[in-house]
PDB file of C-alpha atoms in Angstrom:
ATOM      1  CA  ASP A 160     -50.830  -4.861  42.014  1.00  0.00           C
ATOM      2  CA  THR A 161     -51.953  -1.852  44.033  1.00  0.00           C
ATOM      3  CA  GLU A 162     -49.245  -1.461  46.589  1.00  0.00           C
ATOM      4  CA  VAL A 163     -45.919   0.143  47.255  1.00  0.00           C
ATOM      5  CA  THR A 164     -43.292  -2.151  48.736  1.00  0.00           C
ATOM      6  CA  GLN A 165     -40.227  -1.130  50.690  1.00  0.00           C
ATOM      7  CA  THR A 166     -37.182  -3.073  51.790  1.00  0.00           C
ATOM      8  CA  PRO A 167     -35.784  -3.589  54.293  1.00  0.00           C
ATOM      9  CA  LYS A 168     -38.433  -3.143  56.969  1.00  0.00           C
ATOM     10  CA  HIS A 169     -35.826  -2.423  59.595  1.00  0.00           C
ATOM     11  CA  LEU A 170     -32.232  -1.264  59.240  1.00  0.00           C
ATOM     12  CA  VAL A 171     -29.575  -0.631  61.853  1.00  0.00           C
ATOM     13  CA  MET A 172     -26.364   0.963  60.638  1.00  0.00           C
ATOM     14  CA  GLY A 173     -23.281   2.628  61.969  1.00  0.00           C
ATOM     15  CA  MET A 174     -22.224   6.118  61.045  1.00  0.00           C
ATOM     16  CA  THR A 175     -19.537   4.837  58.697  1.00  0.00           C
ATOM     17  CA  ASN A 176     -21.739   2.359  56.856  1.00  0.00           C
ATOM     18  CA  LYS A 177     -23.177   2.646  53.374  1.00  0.00           C
ATOM     19  CA  LYS A 178     -26.638   1.196  52.876  1.00  0.00           C
ATOM     20  CA  SER A 179     -29.576   1.583  50.523  1.00  0.00           C
ATOM     21  CA  LEU A 180     -33.337   1.656  50.941  1.00  0.00           C
ATOM     22  CA  LYS A 181     -35.451   0.283  48.138  1.00  0.00           C
ATOM     23  CA  CYS A 182     -38.969   1.139  47.032  1.00  0.00           C
ATOM     24  CA  GLU A 183     -40.981  -0.515  44.274  1.00  0.00           C
ATOM     25  CA  GLN A 184     -44.395  -0.052  42.715  1.00  0.00           C
ATOM     26  CA  HIS A 185     -46.089  -1.631  39.713  1.00  0.00           C
ATOM     27  CA  MET A 186     -49.098   0.630  39.408  1.00  0.00           C
ATOM     28  CA  GLY A 187     -47.692   2.567  36.477  1.00  0.00           C
ATOM     29  CA  HIS A 188     -47.217   5.632  38.635  1.00  0.00           C
ATOM     30  CA  ARG A 189     -44.755   8.157  37.273  1.00  0.00           C
ATOM     31  CA  ALA A 190     -44.143  10.149  40.448  1.00  0.00           C
ATOM     32  CA  MET A 191     -42.302   8.714  43.431  1.00  0.00           C
ATOM     33  CA  TYR A 192     -41.471  10.292  46.746  1.00  0.00           C
ATOM     34  CA  TRP A 193     -39.245   9.857  49.776  1.00  0.00           C
ATOM     35  CA  TYR A 194     -40.440  11.106  53.153  1.00  0.00           C
ATOM     36  CA  LYS A 195     -38.764  11.094  56.539  1.00  0.00           C
ATOM     37  CA  GLN A 196     -40.891  10.754  59.654  1.00  0.00           C
ATOM     38  CA  LYS A 197     -39.553  11.224  63.150  1.00  0.00           C
ATOM     39  CA  ALA A 198     -41.481   9.850  66.099  1.00  0.00           C
ATOM     40  CA  LYS A 199     -44.699  11.719  66.876  1.00  0.00           C
ATOM     41  CA  LYS A 200     -44.136  14.074  63.931  1.00  0.00           C
ATOM     42  CA  PRO A 201     -45.732  14.341  60.491  1.00  0.00           C
ATOM     43  CA  PRO A 202     -43.939  13.041  57.412  1.00  0.00           C
ATOM     44  CA  GLU A 203     -41.511  15.507  55.851  1.00  0.00           C
ATOM     45  CA  LEU A 204     -40.888  15.417  52.137  1.00  0.00           C
ATOM     46  CA  MET A 205     -37.293  14.732  51.079  1.00  0.00           C
ATOM     47  CA  PHE A 206     -37.340  14.100  47.342  1.00  0.00           C
ATOM     48  CA  VAL A 207     -39.766  13.852  44.440  1.00  0.00           C
ATOM     49  CA  TYR A 208     -39.061  12.071  41.179  1.00  0.00           C
ATOM     50  CA  SER A 209     -41.313  12.760  38.240  1.00  0.00           C
ATOM     51  CA  TYR A 210     -40.884  10.609  35.131  1.00  0.00           C
ATOM     52  CA  GLU A 211     -37.601   9.310  36.565  1.00  0.00           C
ATOM     53  CA  LYS A 212     -36.162  12.792  36.971  1.00  0.00           C
ATOM     54  CA  LEU A 213     -35.540  14.508  40.273  1.00  0.00           C
ATOM     55  CA  SER A 214     -38.022  17.355  40.467  1.00  0.00           C
ATOM     56  CA  ILE A 215     -37.934  18.329  44.140  1.00  0.00           C
ATOM     57  CA  ASN A 216     -35.065  18.162  46.628  1.00  0.00           C
ATOM     58  CA  GLU A 217     -36.082  19.675  49.925  1.00  0.00           C
ATOM     59  CA  SER A 218     -32.542  20.773  50.839  1.00  0.00           C
ATOM     60  CA  VAL A 219     -31.699  17.292  52.041  1.00  0.00           C
ATOM     61  CA  PRO A 220     -28.078  16.717  53.181  1.00  0.00           C
ATOM     62  CA  SER A 221     -25.855  15.013  50.619  1.00  0.00           C
ATOM     63  CA  ARG A 222     -25.437  11.968  52.860  1.00  0.00           C
ATOM     64  CA  PHE A 223     -28.854  11.003  51.421  1.00  0.00           C
ATOM     65  CA  SER A 224     -28.655  10.243  47.710  1.00  0.00           C
ATOM     66  CA  PRO A 225     -31.793   9.282  45.785  1.00  0.00           C
ATOM     67  CA  GLU A 226     -31.831   7.274  42.604  1.00  0.00           C
ATOM     68  CA  CYS A 227     -34.638   6.335  40.250  1.00  0.00           C
ATOM     69  CA  PRO A 228     -33.288   3.648  37.895  1.00  0.00           C
ATOM     70  CA  ASN A 229     -36.649   3.091  36.198  1.00  0.00           C
ATOM     71  CA  SER A 230     -40.294   4.014  36.538  1.00  0.00           C
ATOM     72  CA  SER A 231     -40.981   1.273  39.077  1.00  0.00           C
ATOM     73  CA  LEU A 232     -38.007   1.613  41.372  1.00  0.00           C
ATOM     74  CA  LEU A 233     -36.770   4.262  43.758  1.00  0.00           C
ATOM     75  CA  ASN A 234     -33.677   3.920  45.889  1.00  0.00           C
ATOM     76  CA  LEU A 235     -32.284   5.999  48.709  1.00  0.00           C
ATOM     77  CA  HIS A 236     -28.555   5.577  49.217  1.00  0.00           C
ATOM     78  CA  LEU A 237     -27.274   6.317  52.701  1.00  0.00           C
ATOM     79  CA  HIS A 238     -23.719   7.179  53.655  1.00  0.00           C
ATOM     80  CA  ALA A 239     -22.126   8.641  56.767  1.00  0.00           C
ATOM     81  CA  LEU A 240     -25.426   9.144  58.521  1.00  0.00           C
ATOM     82  CA  GLN A 241     -25.838  10.697  61.935  1.00  0.00           C
ATOM     83  CA  PRO A 242     -27.864   9.342  64.880  1.00  0.00           C
ATOM     84  CA  GLU A 243     -30.407  12.130  64.338  1.00  0.00           C
ATOM     85  CA  ASP A 244     -31.178  10.592  60.949  1.00  0.00           C
ATOM     86  CA  SER A 245     -32.868   7.708  62.734  1.00  0.00           C
ATOM     87  CA  ALA A 246     -36.492   7.753  61.604  1.00  0.00           C
ATOM     88  CA  LEU A 247     -39.161   5.979  59.586  1.00  0.00           C
ATOM     89  CA  TYR A 248     -38.474   6.459  55.889  1.00  0.00           C
ATOM     90  CA  LEU A 249     -41.597   6.309  53.786  1.00  0.00           C
ATOM     91  CA  CYS A 250     -41.822   5.909  50.041  1.00  0.00           C
ATOM     92  CA  ALA A 251     -44.920   6.934  48.116  1.00  0.00           C
ATOM     93  CA  SER A 252     -46.052   6.986  44.519  1.00  0.00           C
ATOM     94  CA  SER A 253     -48.769   8.696  42.521  1.00  0.00           C
ATOM     95  CA  ARG A 254     -49.868   9.412  39.013  1.00  0.00           C
ATOM     96  CA  ASP A 255     -48.311  12.703  38.090  1.00  0.00           C
ATOM     97  CA  ARG A 256     -49.247  15.743  36.050  1.00  0.00           C
ATOM     98  CA  GLU A 257     -52.477  14.258  34.834  1.00  0.00           C
ATOM     99  CA  THR A 258     -55.694  16.147  34.563  1.00  0.00           C
ATOM    100  CA  GLY A 259     -58.815  14.387  35.543  1.00  0.00           C
ATOM    101  CA  THR A 260     -61.007  13.584  38.403  1.00  0.00           C
ATOM    102  CA  SER A 261     -60.670  12.380  41.887  1.00  0.00           C
ATOM    103  CA  GLY A 262     -57.730  10.537  43.274  1.00  0.00           C
ATOM    104  CA  ARG A 263     -55.426  10.637  40.282  1.00  0.00           C
ATOM    105  CA  LYS A 264     -52.725  12.401  42.240  1.00  0.00           C
ATOM    106  CA  LYS A 265     -53.369  10.534  45.449  1.00  0.00           C
ATOM    107  CA  GLN A 266     -50.162   9.292  46.982  1.00  0.00           C
ATOM    108  CA  PHE A 267     -49.969   5.656  47.973  1.00  0.00           C
ATOM    109  CA  PHE A 268     -47.533   5.028  50.798  1.00  0.00           C
ATOM    110  CA  GLY A 269     -45.349   2.011  51.375  1.00  0.00           C
ATOM    111  CA  PRO A 270     -44.955   0.382  54.799  1.00  0.00           C
ATOM    112  CA  GLY A 271     -41.740   2.254  55.515  1.00  0.00           C
ATOM    113  CA  THR A 272     -38.221   1.370  56.603  1.00  0.00           C
ATOM    114  CA  ARG A 273     -37.433   1.922  60.282  1.00  0.00           C
ATOM    115  CA  LEU A 274     -33.830   3.187  60.286  1.00  0.00           C
ATOM    116  CA  THR A 275     -31.649   3.322  63.366  1.00  0.00           C
ATOM    117  CA  VAL A 276     -28.227   4.957  63.154  1.00  0.00           C
ATOM    118  CA  LEU A 277     -25.844   4.057  65.949  1.00  0.00           C
TER     119      LEU A 277
ATOM    120  CA  GLU B   3     -45.056  29.054  51.937  1.00  0.00           C
ATOM    121  CA  LEU B   4     -47.972  26.742  52.581  1.00  0.00           C
ATOM    122  CA  LYS B   5     -48.701  26.074  56.239  1.00  0.00           C
ATOM    123  CA  VAL B   6     -51.164  23.476  57.492  1.00  0.00           C
ATOM    124  CA  GLU B   7     -52.546  23.559  60.998  1.00  0.00           C
ATOM    125  CA  GLN B   8     -54.544  20.844  62.665  1.00  0.00           C
ATOM    126  CA  ASN B   9     -56.413  20.968  65.909  1.00  0.00           C
ATOM    127  CA  PRO B  10     -56.697  19.509  68.337  1.00  0.00           C
ATOM    128  CA  LEU B  11     -53.340  17.728  68.414  1.00  0.00           C
ATOM    129  CA  PHE B  12     -54.575  15.297  71.029  1.00  0.00           C
ATOM    130  CA  LEU B  13     -58.121  14.044  71.410  1.00  0.00           C
ATOM    131  CA  SER B  14     -59.387  11.631  73.999  1.00  0.00           C
ATOM    132  CA  MET B  15     -62.994  10.645  73.653  1.00  0.00           C
ATOM    133  CA  GLN B  16     -65.421   8.041  74.841  1.00  0.00           C
ATOM    134  CA  GLU B  17     -66.956   5.417  72.656  1.00  0.00           C
ATOM    135  CA  GLY B  18     -70.241   6.514  71.183  1.00  0.00           C
ATOM    136  CA  LYS B  19     -69.421  10.208  71.199  1.00  0.00           C
ATOM    137  CA  ASN B  20     -69.043  12.561  68.249  1.00  0.00           C
ATOM    138  CA  TYR B  21     -66.164  14.918  67.576  1.00  0.00           C
ATOM    139  CA  THR B  22     -64.562  16.990  64.824  1.00  0.00           C
ATOM    140  CA  ILE B  23     -60.925  17.489  63.845  1.00  0.00           C
ATOM    141  CA  TYR B  24     -60.081  20.720  62.035  1.00  0.00           C
ATOM    142  CA  CYS B  25     -57.492  21.410  59.359  1.00  0.00           C
ATOM    143  CA  ASN B  26     -56.675  24.958  58.262  1.00  0.00           C
ATOM    144  CA  TYR B  27     -54.269  25.856  55.496  1.00  0.00           C
ATOM    145  CA  SER B  28     -52.708  29.127  54.497  1.00  0.00           C
ATOM    146  CA  THR B  29     -52.723  29.297  50.692  1.00  0.00           C
ATOM    147  CA  THR B  30     -55.001  28.201  47.886  1.00  0.00           C
ATOM    148  CA  SER B  31     -54.849  24.543  47.028  1.00  0.00           C
ATOM    149  CA  ASP B  32     -56.854  22.214  44.817  1.00  0.00           C
ATOM    150  CA  ARG B  33     -56.594  19.091  46.900  1.00  0.00           C
ATOM    151  CA  LEU B  34     -56.730  18.054  50.477  1.00  0.00           C
ATOM    152  CA  TYR B  35     -56.095  14.592  51.841  1.00  0.00           C
ATOM    153  CA  TRP B  36     -56.814  12.835  55.091  1.00  0.00           C
ATOM    154  CA  TYR B  37     -54.595   9.976  56.214  1.00  0.00           C
ATOM    155  CA  ARG B  38     -54.671   7.618  59.146  1.00  0.00           C
ATOM    156  CA  GLN B  39     -51.545   6.235  60.806  1.00  0.00           C
ATOM    157  CA  ASP B  40     -51.448   3.486  63.423  1.00  0.00           C
ATOM    158  CA  PRO B  41     -48.411   3.356  65.729  1.00  0.00           C
ATOM    159  CA  GLY B  42     -45.324   2.099  63.918  1.00  0.00           C
ATOM    160  CA  LYS B  43     -47.250   1.756  60.666  1.00  0.00           C
ATOM    161  CA  SER B  44     -47.437   3.598  57.381  1.00  0.00           C
ATOM    162  CA  LEU B  45     -50.051   6.055  56.200  1.00  0.00           C
ATOM    163  CA  GLU B  46     -53.437   4.843  55.056  1.00  0.00           C
ATOM    164  CA  SER B  47     -55.347   7.094  52.696  1.00  0.00           C
ATOM    165  CA  LEU B  48     -58.833   7.942  53.949  1.00  0.00           C
ATOM    166  CA  PHE B  49     -60.176  10.735  51.753  1.00  0.00           C
ATOM    167  CA  VAL B  50     -59.241  12.948  48.837  1.00  0.00           C
ATOM    168  CA  LEU B  51     -61.187  16.199  48.668  1.00  0.00           C
ATOM    169  CA  LEU B  52     -61.015  18.038  45.382  1.00  0.00           C
ATOM    170  CA  SER B  53     -63.457  20.886  45.329  1.00  0.00           C
ATOM    171  CA  ASN B  54     -65.251  23.413  47.435  1.00  0.00           C
ATOM    172  CA  GLY B  55     -68.126  21.840  49.297  1.00  0.00           C
ATOM    173  CA  ALA B  56     -66.845  18.316  48.776  1.00  0.00           C
ATOM    174  CA  VAL B  57     -68.068  15.862  51.367  1.00  0.00           C
ATOM    175  CA  LYS B  58     -67.000  12.248  51.621  1.00  0.00           C
ATOM    176  CA  GLN B  59     -68.059   9.606  54.089  1.00  0.00           C
ATOM    177  CA  GLU B  60     -66.672   6.221  54.970  1.00  0.00           C
ATOM    178  CA  GLY B  61     -68.185   4.424  57.913  1.00  0.00           C
ATOM    179  CA  ARG B  62     -68.037   6.623  60.994  1.00  0.00           C
ATOM    180  CA  LEU B  63     -65.781   9.207  59.352  1.00  0.00           C
ATOM    181  CA  MET B  64     -66.922  12.121  57.239  1.00  0.00           C
ATOM    182  CA  ALA B  65     -64.640  14.716  55.670  1.00  0.00           C
ATOM    183  CA  SER B  66     -65.564  18.050  54.164  1.00  0.00           C
ATOM    184  CA  LEU B  67     -63.758  20.866  52.426  1.00  0.00           C
ATOM    185  CA  ASP B  68     -64.410  24.607  52.320  1.00  0.00           C
ATOM    186  CA  THR B  69     -61.822  26.083  49.959  1.00  0.00           C
ATOM    187  CA  LYS B  70     -62.972  29.643  50.580  1.00  0.00           C
ATOM    188  CA  ALA B  71     -62.335  29.321  54.293  1.00  0.00           C
ATOM    189  CA  ARG B  72     -59.312  27.071  53.617  1.00  0.00           C
ATOM    190  CA  LEU B  73     -60.741  24.630  56.097  1.00  0.00           C
ATOM    191  CA  SER B  74     -61.366  20.921  56.134  1.00  0.00           C
ATOM    192  CA  THR B  75     -63.057  18.941  58.858  1.00  0.00           C
ATOM    193  CA  LEU B  76     -62.969  15.281  59.765  1.00  0.00           C
ATOM    194  CA  HIS B  77     -66.060  14.373  61.722  1.00  0.00           C
ATOM    195  CA  ILE B  78     -66.219  11.250  63.827  1.00  0.00           C
ATOM    196  CA  THR B  79     -69.634   9.828  64.579  1.00  0.00           C
ATOM    197  CA  ALA B  80     -70.275   7.414  67.454  1.00  0.00           C
ATOM    198  CA  ALA B  81     -66.602   6.674  67.953  1.00  0.00           C
ATOM    199  CA  VAL B  82     -65.370   3.142  68.510  1.00  0.00           C
ATOM    200  CA  HIS B  83     -62.026   1.954  69.912  1.00  0.00           C
ATOM    201  CA  ASP B  84     -60.809   0.837  66.469  1.00  0.00           C
ATOM    202  CA  LEU B  85     -60.682   4.465  65.376  1.00  0.00           C
ATOM    203  CA  SER B  86     -57.823   5.153  67.783  1.00  0.00           C
ATOM    204  CA  ALA B  87     -54.913   6.345  65.616  1.00  0.00           C
ATOM    205  CA  THR B  88     -53.181   9.507  64.459  1.00  0.00           C
ATOM    206  CA  TYR B  89     -54.986  11.399  61.724  1.00  0.00           C
ATOM    207  CA  PHE B  90     -53.129  13.704  59.360  1.00  0.00           C
ATOM    208  CA  CYS B  91     -54.475  16.180  56.889  1.00  0.00           C
ATOM    209  CA  ALA B  92     -52.226  17.064  53.976  1.00  0.00           C
ATOM    210  CA  VAL B  93     -52.565  19.824  51.433  1.00  0.00           C
ATOM    211  CA  GLU B  94     -51.175  19.728  47.943  1.00  0.00           C
ATOM    212  CA  SER B  95     -48.745  22.434  46.927  1.00  0.00           C
ATOM    213  CA  ASN B  96     -47.283  22.929  43.475  1.00  0.00           C
ATOM    214  CA  GLN B  97     -43.523  23.391  43.448  1.00  0.00           C
ATOM    215  CA  GLY B  98     -41.337  23.357  40.387  1.00  0.00           C
ATOM    216  CA  GLY B  99     -44.061  21.726  38.353  1.00  0.00           C
ATOM    217  CA  SER B 100     -44.425  18.837  40.768  1.00  0.00           C
ATOM    218  CA  GLU B 101     -46.962  18.422  43.479  1.00  0.00           C
ATOM    219  CA  LYS B 102     -45.853  17.997  47.045  1.00  0.00           C
ATOM    220  CA  LEU B 103     -47.876  17.337  50.140  1.00  0.00           C
ATOM    221  CA  VAL B 104     -47.584  19.505  53.207  1.00  0.00           C
ATOM    222  CA  PHE B 105     -48.824  17.711  56.297  1.00  0.00           C
ATOM    223  CA  GLY B 106     -50.440  19.021  59.436  1.00  0.00           C
ATOM    224  CA  LYS B 107     -48.922  17.953  62.737  1.00  0.00           C
ATOM    225  CA  GLY B 108     -51.494  15.240  63.182  1.00  0.00           C
ATOM    226  CA  THR B 109     -54.242  14.576  65.693  1.00  0.00           C
ATOM    227  CA  LYS B 110     -53.702  11.663  68.024  1.00  0.00           C
ATOM    228  CA  LEU B 111     -57.114  10.200  68.712  1.00  0.00           C
ATOM    229  CA  THR B 112     -57.724   7.874  71.627  1.00  0.00           C
ATOM    230  CA  VAL B 113     -61.156   6.327  71.972  1.00  0.00           C
ATOM    231  CA  ASN B 114     -61.806   4.987  75.446  1.00  0.00           C
ATOM    232  CA  PRO B 115     -64.348   2.257  76.204  1.00  0.00           C
TER     233      PRO B 115
END
């Protein structure tokens, strides 16, 4: 299995809703990432988990709450979002903190969840 | 703070022509990546460049890295319509013991028949 899966593909939610995005990989990767991508912009890193521990939080508002229940799963819990949070949310994974040759830290991206906040 | 600049941001070219996309970055890094993104889709990894002078080729695309100049290029040879997409370079930055990618703004490539 050489892919990262994300569910749902599309999500529409109101500002008072609570929802979760899910990301899964079975490549044995120990680093997982959440990115946010607005239209016509590059991806922006939100969070990094390394060995199931949060290692980078890019000053993301608390209405986004990441969770890494095990080495294969990464969730992003959403609560009280704003319309400006509408974006494509991308999950990625990579091998982490390993020495070696090419590609070992390459990030594999999932298909993304298109989120619309009304 | 690592900054990554790509140019051009928009590129319209005819089929069969050659062109180069440039990626400059501001601080030393060990790794540089090129990704392709089709509209509404995720990122597809094209190349990982690890060392000074590295050159990789896949089909009509060739990427190179000059770590001394902090410059990578993505060269397109004899472009075809299927290459139309947005191309991002991304540079690895170490923060808090974890690696993060900093992306350029992307180059939207349109190949016209």
